[in-house]
PDB file of C-alpha atoms in Angstrom:
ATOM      1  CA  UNK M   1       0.000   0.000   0.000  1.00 59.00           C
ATOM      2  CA  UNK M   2       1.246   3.581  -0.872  1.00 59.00           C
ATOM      3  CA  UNK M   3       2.579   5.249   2.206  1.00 59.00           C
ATOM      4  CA  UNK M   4       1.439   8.850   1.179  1.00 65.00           C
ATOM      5  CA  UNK M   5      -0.241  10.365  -1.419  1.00 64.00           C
ATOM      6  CA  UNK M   6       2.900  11.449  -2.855  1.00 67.00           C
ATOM      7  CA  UNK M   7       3.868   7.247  -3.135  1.00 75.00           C
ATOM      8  CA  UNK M   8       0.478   6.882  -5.079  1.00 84.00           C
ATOM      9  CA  UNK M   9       0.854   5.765  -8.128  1.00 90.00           C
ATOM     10  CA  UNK M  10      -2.273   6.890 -10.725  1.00 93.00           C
ATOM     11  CA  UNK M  11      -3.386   4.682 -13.739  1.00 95.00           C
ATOM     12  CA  UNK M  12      -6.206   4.010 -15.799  1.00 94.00           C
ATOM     13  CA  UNK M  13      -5.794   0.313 -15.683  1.00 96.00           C
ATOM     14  CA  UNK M  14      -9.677  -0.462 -14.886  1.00 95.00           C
ATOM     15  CA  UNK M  15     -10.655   2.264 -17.835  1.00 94.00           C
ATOM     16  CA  UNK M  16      -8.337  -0.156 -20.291  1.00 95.00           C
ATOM     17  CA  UNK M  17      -9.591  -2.915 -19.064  1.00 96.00           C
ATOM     18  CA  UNK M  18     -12.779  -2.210 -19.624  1.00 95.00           C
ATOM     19  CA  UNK M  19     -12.171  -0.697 -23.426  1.00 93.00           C
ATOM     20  CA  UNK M  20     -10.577  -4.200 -24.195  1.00 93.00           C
ATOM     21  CA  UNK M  21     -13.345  -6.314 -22.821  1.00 95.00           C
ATOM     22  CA  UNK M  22     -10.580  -8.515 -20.516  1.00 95.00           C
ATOM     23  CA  UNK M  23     -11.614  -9.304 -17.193  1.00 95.00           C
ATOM     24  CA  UNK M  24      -9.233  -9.379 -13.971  1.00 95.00           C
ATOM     25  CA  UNK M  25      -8.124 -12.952 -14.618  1.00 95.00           C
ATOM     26  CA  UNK M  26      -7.400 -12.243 -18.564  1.00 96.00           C
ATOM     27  CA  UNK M  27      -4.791  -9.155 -17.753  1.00 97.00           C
ATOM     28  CA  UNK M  28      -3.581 -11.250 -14.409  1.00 96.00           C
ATOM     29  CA  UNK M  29      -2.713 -14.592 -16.880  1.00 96.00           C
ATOM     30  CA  UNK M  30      -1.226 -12.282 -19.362  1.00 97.00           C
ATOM     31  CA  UNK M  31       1.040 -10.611 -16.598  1.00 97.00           C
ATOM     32  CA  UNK M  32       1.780 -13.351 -14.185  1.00 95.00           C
ATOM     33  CA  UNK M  33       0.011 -11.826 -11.135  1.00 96.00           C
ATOM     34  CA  UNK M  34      -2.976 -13.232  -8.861  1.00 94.00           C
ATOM     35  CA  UNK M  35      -6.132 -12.133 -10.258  1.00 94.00           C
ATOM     36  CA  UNK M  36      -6.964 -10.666  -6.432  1.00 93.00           C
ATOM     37  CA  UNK M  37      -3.683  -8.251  -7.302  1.00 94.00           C
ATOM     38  CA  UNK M  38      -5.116  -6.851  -9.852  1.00 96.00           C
ATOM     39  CA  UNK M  39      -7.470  -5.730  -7.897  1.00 94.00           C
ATOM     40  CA  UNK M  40      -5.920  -4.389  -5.289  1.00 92.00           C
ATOM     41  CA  UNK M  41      -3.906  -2.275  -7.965  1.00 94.00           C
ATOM     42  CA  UNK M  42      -7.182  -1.133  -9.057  1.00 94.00           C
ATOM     43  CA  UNK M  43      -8.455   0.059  -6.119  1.00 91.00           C
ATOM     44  CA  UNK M  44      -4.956   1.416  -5.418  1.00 88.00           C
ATOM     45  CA  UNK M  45      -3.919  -0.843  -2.269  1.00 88.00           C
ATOM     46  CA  UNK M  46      -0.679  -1.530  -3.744  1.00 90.00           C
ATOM     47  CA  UNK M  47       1.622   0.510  -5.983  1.00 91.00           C
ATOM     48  CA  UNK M  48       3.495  -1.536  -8.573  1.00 94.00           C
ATOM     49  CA  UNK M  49       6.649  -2.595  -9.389  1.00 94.00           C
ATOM     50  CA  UNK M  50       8.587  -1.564 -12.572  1.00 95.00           C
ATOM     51  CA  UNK M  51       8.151  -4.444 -14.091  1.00 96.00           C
ATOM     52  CA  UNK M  52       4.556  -5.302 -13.596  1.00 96.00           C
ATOM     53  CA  UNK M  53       3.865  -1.756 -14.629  1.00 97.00           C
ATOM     54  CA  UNK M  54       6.342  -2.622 -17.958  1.00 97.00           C
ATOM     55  CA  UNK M  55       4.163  -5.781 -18.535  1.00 97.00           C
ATOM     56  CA  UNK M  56       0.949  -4.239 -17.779  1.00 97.00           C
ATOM     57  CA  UNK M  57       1.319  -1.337 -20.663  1.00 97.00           C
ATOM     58  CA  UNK M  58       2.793  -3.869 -22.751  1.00 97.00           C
ATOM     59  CA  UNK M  59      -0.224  -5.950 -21.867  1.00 97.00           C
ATOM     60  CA  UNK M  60      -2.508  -2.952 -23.278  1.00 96.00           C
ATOM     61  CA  UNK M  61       0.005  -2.054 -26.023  1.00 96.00           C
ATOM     62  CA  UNK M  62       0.162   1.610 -24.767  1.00 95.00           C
ATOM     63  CA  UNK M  63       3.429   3.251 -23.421  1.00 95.00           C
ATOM     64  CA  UNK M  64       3.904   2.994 -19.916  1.00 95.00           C
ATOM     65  CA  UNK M  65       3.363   6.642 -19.325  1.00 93.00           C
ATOM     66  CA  UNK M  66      -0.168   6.160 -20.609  1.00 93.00           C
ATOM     67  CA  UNK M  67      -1.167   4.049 -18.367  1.00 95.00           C
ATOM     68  CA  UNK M  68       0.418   4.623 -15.124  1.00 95.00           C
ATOM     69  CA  UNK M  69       1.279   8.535 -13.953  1.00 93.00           C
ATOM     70  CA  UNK M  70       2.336  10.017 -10.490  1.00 91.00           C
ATOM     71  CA  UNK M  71       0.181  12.586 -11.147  1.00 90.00           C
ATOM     72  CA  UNK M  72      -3.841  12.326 -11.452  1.00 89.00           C
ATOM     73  CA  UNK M  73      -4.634  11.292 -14.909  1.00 86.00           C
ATOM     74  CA  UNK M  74      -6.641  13.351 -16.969  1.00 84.00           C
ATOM     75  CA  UNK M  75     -10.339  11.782 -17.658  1.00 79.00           C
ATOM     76  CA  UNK M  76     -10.903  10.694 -21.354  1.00 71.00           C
ATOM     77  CA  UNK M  77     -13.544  13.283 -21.194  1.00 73.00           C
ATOM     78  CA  UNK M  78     -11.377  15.740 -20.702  1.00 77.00           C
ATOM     79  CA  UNK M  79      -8.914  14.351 -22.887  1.00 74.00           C
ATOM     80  CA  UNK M  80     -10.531  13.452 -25.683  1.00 75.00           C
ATOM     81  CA  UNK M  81     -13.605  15.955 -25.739  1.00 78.00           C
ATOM     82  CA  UNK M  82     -11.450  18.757 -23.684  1.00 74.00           C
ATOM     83  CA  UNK M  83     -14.560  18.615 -20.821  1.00 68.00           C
ATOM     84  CA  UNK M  84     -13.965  19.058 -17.113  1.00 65.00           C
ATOM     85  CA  UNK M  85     -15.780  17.164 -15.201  1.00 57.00           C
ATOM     86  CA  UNK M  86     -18.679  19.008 -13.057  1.00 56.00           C
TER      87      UNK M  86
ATOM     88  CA  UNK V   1       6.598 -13.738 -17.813  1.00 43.00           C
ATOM     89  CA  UNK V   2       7.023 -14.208 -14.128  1.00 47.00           C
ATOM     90  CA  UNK V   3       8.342 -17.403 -12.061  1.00 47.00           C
ATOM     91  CA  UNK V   4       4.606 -17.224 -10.187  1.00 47.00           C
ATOM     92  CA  UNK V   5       3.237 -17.738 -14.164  1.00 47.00           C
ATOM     93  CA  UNK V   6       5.891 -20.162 -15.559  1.00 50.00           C
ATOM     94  CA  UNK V   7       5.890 -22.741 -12.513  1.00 55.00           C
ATOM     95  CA  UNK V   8       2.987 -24.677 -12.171  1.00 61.00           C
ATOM     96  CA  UNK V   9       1.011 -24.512  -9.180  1.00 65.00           C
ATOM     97  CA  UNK V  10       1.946 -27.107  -6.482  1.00 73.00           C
ATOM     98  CA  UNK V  11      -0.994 -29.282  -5.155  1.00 83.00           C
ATOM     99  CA  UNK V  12      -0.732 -26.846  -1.960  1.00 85.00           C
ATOM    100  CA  UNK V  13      -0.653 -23.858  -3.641  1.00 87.00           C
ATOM    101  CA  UNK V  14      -3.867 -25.344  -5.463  1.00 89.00           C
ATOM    102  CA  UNK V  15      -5.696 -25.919  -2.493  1.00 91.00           C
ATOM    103  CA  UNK V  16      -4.793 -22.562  -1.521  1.00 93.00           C
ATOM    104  CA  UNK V  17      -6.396 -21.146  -4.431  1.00 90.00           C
ATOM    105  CA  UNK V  18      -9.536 -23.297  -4.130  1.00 91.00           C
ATOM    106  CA  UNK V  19     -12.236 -21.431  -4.821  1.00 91.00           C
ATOM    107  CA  UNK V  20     -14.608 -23.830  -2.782  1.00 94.00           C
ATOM    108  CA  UNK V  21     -12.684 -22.411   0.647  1.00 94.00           C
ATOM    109  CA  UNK V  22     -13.359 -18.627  -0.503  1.00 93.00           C
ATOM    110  CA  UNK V  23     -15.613 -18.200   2.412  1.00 95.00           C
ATOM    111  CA  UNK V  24     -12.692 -18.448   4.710  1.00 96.00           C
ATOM    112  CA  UNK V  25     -10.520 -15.340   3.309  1.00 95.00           C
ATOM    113  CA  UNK V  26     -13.753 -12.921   3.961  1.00 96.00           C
ATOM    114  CA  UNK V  27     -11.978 -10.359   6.822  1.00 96.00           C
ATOM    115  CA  UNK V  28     -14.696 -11.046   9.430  1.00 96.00           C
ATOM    116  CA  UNK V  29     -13.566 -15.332   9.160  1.00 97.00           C
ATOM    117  CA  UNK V  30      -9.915 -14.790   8.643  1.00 97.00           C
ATOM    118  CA  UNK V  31     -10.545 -12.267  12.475  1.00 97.00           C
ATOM    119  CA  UNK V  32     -12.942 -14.422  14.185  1.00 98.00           C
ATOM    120  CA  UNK V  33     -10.531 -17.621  13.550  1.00 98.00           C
ATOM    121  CA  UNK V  34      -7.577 -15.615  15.091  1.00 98.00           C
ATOM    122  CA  UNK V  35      -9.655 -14.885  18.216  1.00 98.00           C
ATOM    123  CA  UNK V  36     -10.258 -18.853  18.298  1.00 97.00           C
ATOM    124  CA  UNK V  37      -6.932 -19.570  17.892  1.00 97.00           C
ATOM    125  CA  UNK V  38      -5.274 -16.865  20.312  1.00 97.00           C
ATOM    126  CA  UNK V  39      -8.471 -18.081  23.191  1.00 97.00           C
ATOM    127  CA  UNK V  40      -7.878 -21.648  22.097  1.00 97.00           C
ATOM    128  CA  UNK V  41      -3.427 -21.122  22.925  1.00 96.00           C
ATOM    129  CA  UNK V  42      -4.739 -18.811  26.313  1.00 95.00           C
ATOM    130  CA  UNK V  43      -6.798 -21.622  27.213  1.00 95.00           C
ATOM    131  CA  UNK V  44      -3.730 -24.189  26.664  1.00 95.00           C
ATOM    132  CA  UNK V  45      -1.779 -21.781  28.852  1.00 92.00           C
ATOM    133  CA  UNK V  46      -4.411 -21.459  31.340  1.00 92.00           C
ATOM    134  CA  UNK V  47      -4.514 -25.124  31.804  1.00 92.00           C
ATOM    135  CA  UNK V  48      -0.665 -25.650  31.889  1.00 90.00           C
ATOM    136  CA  UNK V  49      -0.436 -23.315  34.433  1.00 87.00           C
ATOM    137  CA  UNK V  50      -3.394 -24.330  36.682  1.00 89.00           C
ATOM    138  CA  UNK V  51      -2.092 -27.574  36.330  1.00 87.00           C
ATOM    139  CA  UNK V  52       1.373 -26.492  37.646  1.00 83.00           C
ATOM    140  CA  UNK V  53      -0.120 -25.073  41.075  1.00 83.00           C
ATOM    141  CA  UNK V  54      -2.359 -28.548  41.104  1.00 85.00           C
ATOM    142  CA  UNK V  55      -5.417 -26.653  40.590  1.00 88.00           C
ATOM    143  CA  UNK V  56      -5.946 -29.229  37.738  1.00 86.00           C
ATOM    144  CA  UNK V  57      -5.705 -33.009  37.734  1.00 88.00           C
ATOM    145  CA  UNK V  58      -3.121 -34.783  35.267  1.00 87.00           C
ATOM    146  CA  UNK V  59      -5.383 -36.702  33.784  1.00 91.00           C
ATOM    147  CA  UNK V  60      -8.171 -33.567  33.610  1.00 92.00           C
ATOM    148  CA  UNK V  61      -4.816 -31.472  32.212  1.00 92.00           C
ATOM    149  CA  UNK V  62      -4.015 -34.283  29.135  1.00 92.00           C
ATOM    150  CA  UNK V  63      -8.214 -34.563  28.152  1.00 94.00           C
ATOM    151  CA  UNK V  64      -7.872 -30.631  28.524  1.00 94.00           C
ATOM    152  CA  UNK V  65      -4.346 -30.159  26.044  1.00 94.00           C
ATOM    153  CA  UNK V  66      -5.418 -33.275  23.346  1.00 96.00           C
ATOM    154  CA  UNK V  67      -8.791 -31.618  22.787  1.00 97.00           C
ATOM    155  CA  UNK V  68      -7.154 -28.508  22.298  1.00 96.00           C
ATOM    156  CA  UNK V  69      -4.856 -29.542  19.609  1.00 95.00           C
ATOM    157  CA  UNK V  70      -7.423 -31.627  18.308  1.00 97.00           C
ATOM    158  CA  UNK V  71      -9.450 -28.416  17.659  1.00 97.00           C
ATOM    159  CA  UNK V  72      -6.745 -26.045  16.750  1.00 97.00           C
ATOM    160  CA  UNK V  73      -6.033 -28.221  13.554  1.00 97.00           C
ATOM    161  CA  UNK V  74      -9.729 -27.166  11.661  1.00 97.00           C
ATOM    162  CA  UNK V  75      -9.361 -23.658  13.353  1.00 97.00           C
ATOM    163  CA  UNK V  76      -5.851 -23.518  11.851  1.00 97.00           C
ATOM    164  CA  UNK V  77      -6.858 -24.792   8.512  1.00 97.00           C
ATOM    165  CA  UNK V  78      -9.284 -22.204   8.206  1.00 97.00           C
ATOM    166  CA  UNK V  79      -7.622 -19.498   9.293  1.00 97.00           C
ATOM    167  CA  UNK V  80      -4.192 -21.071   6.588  1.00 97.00           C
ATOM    168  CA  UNK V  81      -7.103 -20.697   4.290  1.00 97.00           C
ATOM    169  CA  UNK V  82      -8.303 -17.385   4.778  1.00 97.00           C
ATOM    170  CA  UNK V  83      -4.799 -16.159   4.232  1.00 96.00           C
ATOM    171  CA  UNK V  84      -4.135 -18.471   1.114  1.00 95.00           C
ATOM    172  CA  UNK V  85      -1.414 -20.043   2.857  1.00 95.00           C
ATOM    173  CA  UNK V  86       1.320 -17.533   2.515  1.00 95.00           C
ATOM    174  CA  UNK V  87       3.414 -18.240   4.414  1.00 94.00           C
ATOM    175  CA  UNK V  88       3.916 -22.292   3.829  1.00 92.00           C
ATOM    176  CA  UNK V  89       3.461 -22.070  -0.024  1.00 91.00           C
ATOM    177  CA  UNK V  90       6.507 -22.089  -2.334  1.00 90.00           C
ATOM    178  CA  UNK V  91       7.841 -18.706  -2.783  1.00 90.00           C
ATOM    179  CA  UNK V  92       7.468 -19.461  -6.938  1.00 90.00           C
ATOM    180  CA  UNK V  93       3.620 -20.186  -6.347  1.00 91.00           C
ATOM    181  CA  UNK V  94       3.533 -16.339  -4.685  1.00 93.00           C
ATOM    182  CA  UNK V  95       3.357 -13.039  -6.886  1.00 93.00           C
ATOM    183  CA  UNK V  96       4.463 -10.150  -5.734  1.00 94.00           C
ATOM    184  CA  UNK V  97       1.983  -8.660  -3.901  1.00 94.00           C
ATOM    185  CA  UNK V  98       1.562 -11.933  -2.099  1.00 95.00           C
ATOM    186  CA  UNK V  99       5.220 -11.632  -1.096  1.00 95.00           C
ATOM    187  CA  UNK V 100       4.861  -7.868  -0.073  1.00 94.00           C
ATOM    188  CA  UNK V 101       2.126  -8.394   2.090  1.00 94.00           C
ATOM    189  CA  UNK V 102       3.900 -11.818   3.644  1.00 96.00           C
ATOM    190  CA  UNK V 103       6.912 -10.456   4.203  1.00 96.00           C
ATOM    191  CA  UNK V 104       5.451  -7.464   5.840  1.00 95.00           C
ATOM    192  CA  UNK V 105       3.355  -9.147   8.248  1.00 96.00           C
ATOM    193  CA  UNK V 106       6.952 -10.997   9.051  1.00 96.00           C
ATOM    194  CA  UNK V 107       8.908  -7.667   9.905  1.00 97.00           C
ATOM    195  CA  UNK V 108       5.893  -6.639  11.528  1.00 97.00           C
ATOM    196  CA  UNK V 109       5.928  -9.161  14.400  1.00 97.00           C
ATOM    197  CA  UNK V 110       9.730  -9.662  14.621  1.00 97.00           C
ATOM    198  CA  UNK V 111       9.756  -8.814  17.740  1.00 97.00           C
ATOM    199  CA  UNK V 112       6.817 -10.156  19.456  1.00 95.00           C
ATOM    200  CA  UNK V 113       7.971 -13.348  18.081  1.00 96.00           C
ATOM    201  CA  UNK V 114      11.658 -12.506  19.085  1.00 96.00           C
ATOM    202  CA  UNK V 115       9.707 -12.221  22.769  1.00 96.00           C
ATOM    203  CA  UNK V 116       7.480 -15.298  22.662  1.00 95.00           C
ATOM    204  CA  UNK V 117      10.792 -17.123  21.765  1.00 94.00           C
ATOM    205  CA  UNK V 118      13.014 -15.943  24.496  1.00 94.00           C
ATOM    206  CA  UNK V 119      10.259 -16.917  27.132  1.00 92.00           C
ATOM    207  CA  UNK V 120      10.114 -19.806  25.595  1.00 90.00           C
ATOM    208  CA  UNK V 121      13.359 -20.787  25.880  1.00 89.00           C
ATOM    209  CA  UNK V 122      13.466 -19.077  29.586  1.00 90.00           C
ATOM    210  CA  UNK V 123      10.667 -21.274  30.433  1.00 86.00           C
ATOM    211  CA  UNK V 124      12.423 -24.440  28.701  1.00 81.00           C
ATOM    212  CA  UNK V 125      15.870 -23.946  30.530  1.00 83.00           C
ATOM    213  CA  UNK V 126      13.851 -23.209  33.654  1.00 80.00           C
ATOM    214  CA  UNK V 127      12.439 -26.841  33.296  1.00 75.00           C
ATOM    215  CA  UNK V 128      15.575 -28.161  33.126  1.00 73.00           C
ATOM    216  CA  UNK V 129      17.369 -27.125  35.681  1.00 77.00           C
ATOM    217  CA  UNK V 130      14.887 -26.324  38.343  1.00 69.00           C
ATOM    218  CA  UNK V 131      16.070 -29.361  41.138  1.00 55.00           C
ATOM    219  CA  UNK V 132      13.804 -27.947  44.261  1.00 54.00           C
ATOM    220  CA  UNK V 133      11.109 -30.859  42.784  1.00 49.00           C
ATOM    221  CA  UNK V 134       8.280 -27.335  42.694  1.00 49.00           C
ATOM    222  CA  UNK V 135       4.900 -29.690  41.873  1.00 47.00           C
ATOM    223  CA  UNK V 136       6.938 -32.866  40.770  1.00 48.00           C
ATOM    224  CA  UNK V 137       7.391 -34.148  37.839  1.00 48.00           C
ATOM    225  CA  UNK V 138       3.220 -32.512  36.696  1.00 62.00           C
ATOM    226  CA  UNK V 139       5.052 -29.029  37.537  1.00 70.00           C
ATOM    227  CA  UNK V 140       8.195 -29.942  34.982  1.00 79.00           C
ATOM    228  CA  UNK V 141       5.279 -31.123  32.515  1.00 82.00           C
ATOM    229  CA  UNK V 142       3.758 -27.535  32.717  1.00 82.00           C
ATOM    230  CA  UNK V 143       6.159 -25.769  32.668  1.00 84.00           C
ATOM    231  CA  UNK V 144       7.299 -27.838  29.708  1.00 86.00           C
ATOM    232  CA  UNK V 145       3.517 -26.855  28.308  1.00 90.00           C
ATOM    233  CA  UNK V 146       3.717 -23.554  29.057  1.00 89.00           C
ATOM    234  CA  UNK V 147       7.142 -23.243  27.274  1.00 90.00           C
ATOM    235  CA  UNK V 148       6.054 -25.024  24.392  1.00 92.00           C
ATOM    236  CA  UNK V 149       2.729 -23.132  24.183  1.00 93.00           C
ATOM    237  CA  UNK V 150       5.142 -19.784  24.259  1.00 93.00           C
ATOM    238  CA  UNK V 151       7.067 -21.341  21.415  1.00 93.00           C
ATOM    239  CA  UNK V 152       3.641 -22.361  19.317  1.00 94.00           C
ATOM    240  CA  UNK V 153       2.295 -18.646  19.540  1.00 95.00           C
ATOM    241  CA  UNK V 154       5.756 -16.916  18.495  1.00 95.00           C
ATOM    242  CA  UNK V 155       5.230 -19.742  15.238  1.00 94.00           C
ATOM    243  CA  UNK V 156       1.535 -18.395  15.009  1.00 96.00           C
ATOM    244  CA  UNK V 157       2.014 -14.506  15.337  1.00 97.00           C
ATOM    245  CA  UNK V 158       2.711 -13.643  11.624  1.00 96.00           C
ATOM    246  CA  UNK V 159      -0.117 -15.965  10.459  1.00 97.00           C
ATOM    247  CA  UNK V 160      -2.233 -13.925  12.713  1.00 97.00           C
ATOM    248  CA  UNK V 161      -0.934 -10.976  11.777  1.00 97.00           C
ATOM    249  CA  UNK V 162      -1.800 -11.433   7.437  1.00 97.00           C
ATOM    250  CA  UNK V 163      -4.994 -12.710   8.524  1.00 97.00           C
ATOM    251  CA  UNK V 164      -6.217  -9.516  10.952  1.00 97.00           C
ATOM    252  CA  UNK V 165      -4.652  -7.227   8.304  1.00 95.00           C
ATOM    253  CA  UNK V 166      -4.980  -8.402   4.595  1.00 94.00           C
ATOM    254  CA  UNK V 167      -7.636  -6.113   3.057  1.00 90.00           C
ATOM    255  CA  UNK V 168     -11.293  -7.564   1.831  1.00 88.00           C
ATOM    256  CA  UNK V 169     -10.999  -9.421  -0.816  1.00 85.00           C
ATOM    257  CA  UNK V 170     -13.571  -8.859  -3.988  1.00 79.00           C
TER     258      UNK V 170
END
């Protein structure tokens, strides 16, 4: 688990997942990890490592940076339609 | 690929994983079996010691300490369970999350366990040289018990740990 905000690690992991259609257990297969981990990356419980992270964007074909930020990542409202959330 | 992917589950880490025993890693089982088991080791230690000031019977003291372990085995199992086994599985079998959260329920009760062991040992070198003949040879068998009971919960204490703090699963 992060130890401060500033150790939280931001991604968009459950956004992808969902655009692709793969459920916990497809991504966790693909990357080698419990499906229960996934989940607890989801819900941001644990921050991790540089490889999972490395096999997780590799997983969605996206650069790691696009997946995983230490900053909040932008919504794809905002990003794609330039809309702030209310 | 990781070494938790390529290497094929062992028939432990299967029953682990067992979807059948899911009941037992909900937070409020995985708790309420590490209150039975810490009661279940009091009660152990409550009997070793009554039975080392002759409060209780030898033969009241063995029914007492073979019921005991008798129960702690499906109370363990459960609790082993709830916690997927981490700590007796192959470390190949474990991702790493499952290692993280392991190995910090390990550092987390160094030293209570560092503490149950010394008394234990205390207790056990106690045993053996105590000559004054204090409640016979029942008093060396409780204090042996009491020793060995010390020893059992410093073995327990990181189990009971990961199961009182892993998060809810989903």
């Amino acid at each position: 688990m992060p130890k401060t905000d500033d150790d939280a690690v931001h991604h968009r992991i459950a956004v992808l997942r969902a655009e692709r259609g793969a459920s916990r257990r497809d991504l966790a297969e693909a990357v080698g990890v419990h499906p229960q981990t996934i989940g607890y990356l989801e819900r941001g419980e644990y921050s991790p490592s540089l490889v999972l992270a490395l096999k997780i964007a590799r997983y969605f074909d996206l650069p790691v940076e696009a997946v995983f930020s230490l900053d909040p990542l932008p919504t794809l409202s905002s990003e794609v339609y330039g809309r702030t959330a209310r | 690929m990781s070494a938790a992917a390529k290497t094929r589950p062992t028939d432990l880490a299967a029953t682990f994983e067992d979807d059948r025993y899911s009941w037992t890693r909900r937070r409020s089982v995985r708790r309420a079996g590490v209150v039975g088991e810490a009661v279940l080791v009091g009660a152990l230690a409550l009997a070793a010691l009554a039975a080392g000031h002759g409060l209780l019977g030898s033969g009241v003291f063995a029914v007492v300490w073979v019921v005991g372990l008798l129960l702690f085995i499906p109370l363990h199992s459960v609790v082993n369970l709830g916690v997927r086994g981490l700590h007796d599985r192959r470390e190949t079998t474990l991702d790493e999350v499952q290692r993280t959260q392991r190995d910090r329920s390990t550092a987390a009760t160094h030293w209570p366990r560092l503490l149950l062991s010394l008394l234990a040992v205390l207790v056990a070198v106690q045993t053996a040289t105590s000559t004054d003949g204090a409640g016979g040879a029942s008093g060396g068998t409780a204090a042996f018990s009491v020793g060995f009971v010390l020893w059992f919960a410093s073995w327990l204490t990181s189990t009971w740990h990961l199961a009182w703090t892993l998060p809810e699963e989903d």
